[in-house]
Amino acid sequence: MKVFNINSHIKVKLTEYGKTILYRTYRRNHDIADEEGYHKFQMWIFIEIFGEYIRIGTENVIEDSNIFIEDVDLKPMSQ
């Protein structure tokens, strides 16, 4: 098992719905996507922005429901 600190970063591809939520949250164009279309957030910020919108049976805020985590951010669990 690995440990992931919620202060570490994740990358996601937002759907149009997700982009709308991001825009509403910041009240301005907050397009922080990279050249491949991924948005980068600290995990806790992602939860703060999108948490209330992620439910079974609702429209997805991220494409394919995938969250990408860099290997460097996954630490071995200490015993």
JSON list of C-alpha atoms in Angstrom, two decimals:
[
{"chain": "A", "resi": 1, "resn": "MET", "atom": "CA", "xyz": [0.00, 0.00, 0.00]},
{"chain": "A", "resi": 2, "resn": "LYS", "atom": "CA", "xyz": [1.15, 3.57, -0.71]},
{"chain": "A", "resi": 3, "resn": "VAL", "atom": "CA", "xyz": [0.48, 6.88, 1.04]},
{"chain": "A", "resi": 4, "resn": "PHE", "atom": "CA", "xyz": [-0.67, 10.01, -0.79]},
{"chain": "A", "resi": 5, "resn": "ASN", "atom": "CA", "xyz": [-0.63, 13.36, 1.01]},
{"chain": "A", "resi": 6, "resn": "ILE", "atom": "CA", "xyz": [-3.61, 15.55, 0.11]},
{"chain": "A", "resi": 7, "resn": "ASN", "atom": "CA", "xyz": [-1.24, 18.53, -0.16]},
{"chain": "A", "resi": 8, "resn": "SER", "atom": "CA", "xyz": [0.37, 16.82, -3.18]},
{"chain": "A", "resi": 9, "resn": "HIS", "atom": "CA", "xyz": [-0.78, 17.50, -6.73]},
{"chain": "A", "resi": 10, "resn": "ILE", "atom": "CA", "xyz": [-3.07, 15.55, -9.01]},
{"chain": "A", "resi": 11, "resn": "LYS", "atom": "CA", "xyz": [-3.84, 16.04, -12.68]},
{"chain": "A", "resi": 12, "resn": "VAL", "atom": "CA", "xyz": [-7.26, 15.63, -14.27]},
{"chain": "A", "resi": 13, "resn": "LYS", "atom": "CA", "xyz": [-8.93, 16.36, -17.58]},
{"chain": "A", "resi": 14, "resn": "LEU", "atom": "CA", "xyz": [-12.04, 18.35, -16.79]},
{"chain": "A", "resi": 15, "resn": "THR", "atom": "CA", "xyz": [-15.25, 17.82, -18.70]},
{"chain": "A", "resi": 16, "resn": "GLU", "atom": "CA", "xyz": [-17.13, 20.90, -19.92]},
{"chain": "A", "resi": 17, "resn": "TYR", "atom": "CA", "xyz": [-19.25, 20.56, -16.77]},
{"chain": "A", "resi": 18, "resn": "GLY", "atom": "CA", "xyz": [-16.09, 20.52, -14.65]},
{"chain": "A", "resi": 19, "resn": "LYS", "atom": "CA", "xyz": [-14.76, 23.60, -16.44]},
{"chain": "A", "resi": 20, "resn": "THR", "atom": "CA", "xyz": [-18.06, 25.37, -15.76]},
{"chain": "A", "resi": 21, "resn": "ILE", "atom": "CA", "xyz": [-17.79, 24.58, -12.05]},
{"chain": "A", "resi": 22, "resn": "LEU", "atom": "CA", "xyz": [-14.19, 25.79, -11.99]},
{"chain": "A", "resi": 23, "resn": "TYR", "atom": "CA", "xyz": [-15.22, 29.03, -13.71]},
{"chain": "A", "resi": 24, "resn": "ARG", "atom": "CA", "xyz": [-18.12, 29.57, -11.28]},
{"chain": "A", "resi": 25, "resn": "THR", "atom": "CA", "xyz": [-15.84, 28.93, -8.30]},
{"chain": "A", "resi": 26, "resn": "TYR", "atom": "CA", "xyz": [-13.30, 31.57, -9.30]},
{"chain": "A", "resi": 27, "resn": "ARG", "atom": "CA", "xyz": [-15.71, 33.95, -11.08]},
{"chain": "A", "resi": 28, "resn": "ARG", "atom": "CA", "xyz": [-13.21, 34.40, -13.87]},
{"chain": "A", "resi": 29, "resn": "ASN", "atom": "CA", "xyz": [-11.47, 32.33, -16.49]},
{"chain": "A", "resi": 30, "resn": "HIS", "atom": "CA", "xyz": [-9.18, 30.14, -14.43]},
{"chain": "A", "resi": 31, "resn": "ASP", "atom": "CA", "xyz": [-7.81, 27.94, -17.19]},
{"chain": "A", "resi": 32, "resn": "ILE", "atom": "CA", "xyz": [-4.75, 26.28, -15.75]},
{"chain": "A", "resi": 33, "resn": "ALA", "atom": "CA", "xyz": [-4.69, 23.40, -18.22]},
{"chain": "A", "resi": 34, "resn": "ASP", "atom": "CA", "xyz": [-1.39, 22.26, -19.67]},
{"chain": "A", "resi": 35, "resn": "GLU", "atom": "CA", "xyz": [-0.74, 21.66, -23.36]},
{"chain": "A", "resi": 36, "resn": "GLU", "atom": "CA", "xyz": [-2.36, 18.19, -23.10]},
{"chain": "A", "resi": 37, "resn": "GLY", "atom": "CA", "xyz": [-5.51, 19.56, -21.47]},
{"chain": "A", "resi": 38, "resn": "TYR", "atom": "CA", "xyz": [-4.78, 18.46, -17.89]},
{"chain": "A", "resi": 39, "resn": "HIS", "atom": "CA", "xyz": [-5.61, 20.70, -14.95]},
{"chain": "A", "resi": 40, "resn": "LYS", "atom": "CA", "xyz": [-3.33, 20.45, -11.92]},
{"chain": "A", "resi": 41, "resn": "PHE", "atom": "CA", "xyz": [-4.62, 20.86, -8.36]},
{"chain": "A", "resi": 42, "resn": "GLN", "atom": "CA", "xyz": [-3.50, 20.08, -4.86]},
{"chain": "A", "resi": 43, "resn": "MET", "atom": "CA", "xyz": [-5.81, 17.23, -3.87]},
{"chain": "A", "resi": 44, "resn": "TRP", "atom": "CA", "xyz": [-7.47, 19.20, -1.07]},
{"chain": "A", "resi": 45, "resn": "ILE", "atom": "CA", "xyz": [-8.27, 22.06, -3.44]},
{"chain": "A", "resi": 46, "resn": "PHE", "atom": "CA", "xyz": [-9.78, 19.63, -5.95]},
{"chain": "A", "resi": 47, "resn": "ILE", "atom": "CA", "xyz": [-11.99, 18.21, -3.18]},
{"chain": "A", "resi": 48, "resn": "GLU", "atom": "CA", "xyz": [-12.96, 21.70, -2.03]},
{"chain": "A", "resi": 49, "resn": "ILE", "atom": "CA", "xyz": [-14.01, 22.76, -5.54]},
{"chain": "A", "resi": 50, "resn": "PHE", "atom": "CA", "xyz": [-15.59, 19.57, -6.89]},
{"chain": "A", "resi": 51, "resn": "GLY", "atom": "CA", "xyz": [-16.48, 17.44, -3.87]},
{"chain": "A", "resi": 52, "resn": "GLU", "atom": "CA", "xyz": [-20.14, 18.40, -3.71]},
{"chain": "A", "resi": 53, "resn": "TYR", "atom": "CA", "xyz": [-20.55, 17.65, -7.44]},
{"chain": "A", "resi": 54, "resn": "ILE", "atom": "CA", "xyz": [-19.15, 14.10, -7.39]},
{"chain": "A", "resi": 55, "resn": "ARG", "atom": "CA", "xyz": [-21.97, 11.64, -6.73]},
{"chain": "A", "resi": 56, "resn": "ILE", "atom": "CA", "xyz": [-23.16, 8.38, -8.21]},
{"chain": "A", "resi": 57, "resn": "GLY", "atom": "CA", "xyz": [-25.49, 9.05, -11.10]},
{"chain": "A", "resi": 58, "resn": "THR", "atom": "CA", "xyz": [-24.48, 12.67, -11.66]},
{"chain": "A", "resi": 59, "resn": "GLU", "atom": "CA", "xyz": [-22.63, 14.24, -14.56]},
{"chain": "A", "resi": 60, "resn": "ASN", "atom": "CA", "xyz": [-18.87, 13.68, -14.42]},
{"chain": "A", "resi": 61, "resn": "VAL", "atom": "CA", "xyz": [-16.57, 16.61, -13.70]},
{"chain": "A", "resi": 62, "resn": "ILE", "atom": "CA", "xyz": [-13.48, 14.77, -14.95]},
{"chain": "A", "resi": 63, "resn": "GLU", "atom": "CA", "xyz": [-13.07, 12.70, -18.10]},
{"chain": "A", "resi": 64, "resn": "ASP", "atom": "CA", "xyz": [-13.22, 8.93, -17.62]},
{"chain": "A", "resi": 65, "resn": "SER", "atom": "CA", "xyz": [-13.26, 9.45, -13.82]},
{"chain": "A", "resi": 66, "resn": "ASN", "atom": "CA", "xyz": [-9.44, 9.29, -13.86]},
{"chain": "A", "resi": 67, "resn": "ILE", "atom": "CA", "xyz": [-7.14, 11.11, -11.44]},
{"chain": "A", "resi": 68, "resn": "PHE", "atom": "CA", "xyz": [-3.43, 11.04, -12.28]},
{"chain": "A", "resi": 69, "resn": "ILE", "atom": "CA", "xyz": [-0.79, 11.03, -9.53]},
{"chain": "A", "resi": 70, "resn": "GLU", "atom": "CA", "xyz": [2.96, 11.29, -10.07]},
{"chain": "A", "resi": 71, "resn": "ASP", "atom": "CA", "xyz": [4.93, 8.31, -8.72]},
{"chain": "A", "resi": 72, "resn": "VAL", "atom": "CA", "xyz": [7.06, 10.68, -6.64]},
{"chain": "A", "resi": 73, "resn": "ASP", "atom": "CA", "xyz": [3.94, 11.65, -4.65]},
{"chain": "A", "resi": 74, "resn": "LEU", "atom": "CA", "xyz": [3.23, 8.06, -3.64]},
{"chain": "A", "resi": 75, "resn": "LYS", "atom": "CA", "xyz": [5.27, 7.14, -0.58]},
{"chain": "A", "resi": 76, "resn": "PRO", "atom": "CA", "xyz": [5.71, 3.72, 1.02]},
{"chain": "A", "resi": 77, "resn": "MET", "atom": "CA", "xyz": [3.53, 3.19, 4.05]},
{"chain": "A", "resi": 78, "resn": "SER", "atom": "CA", "xyz": [5.62, 3.22, 7.22]},
{"chain": "A", "resi": 79, "resn": "GLN", "atom": "CA", "xyz": [5.14, 0.33, 9.59]}
]
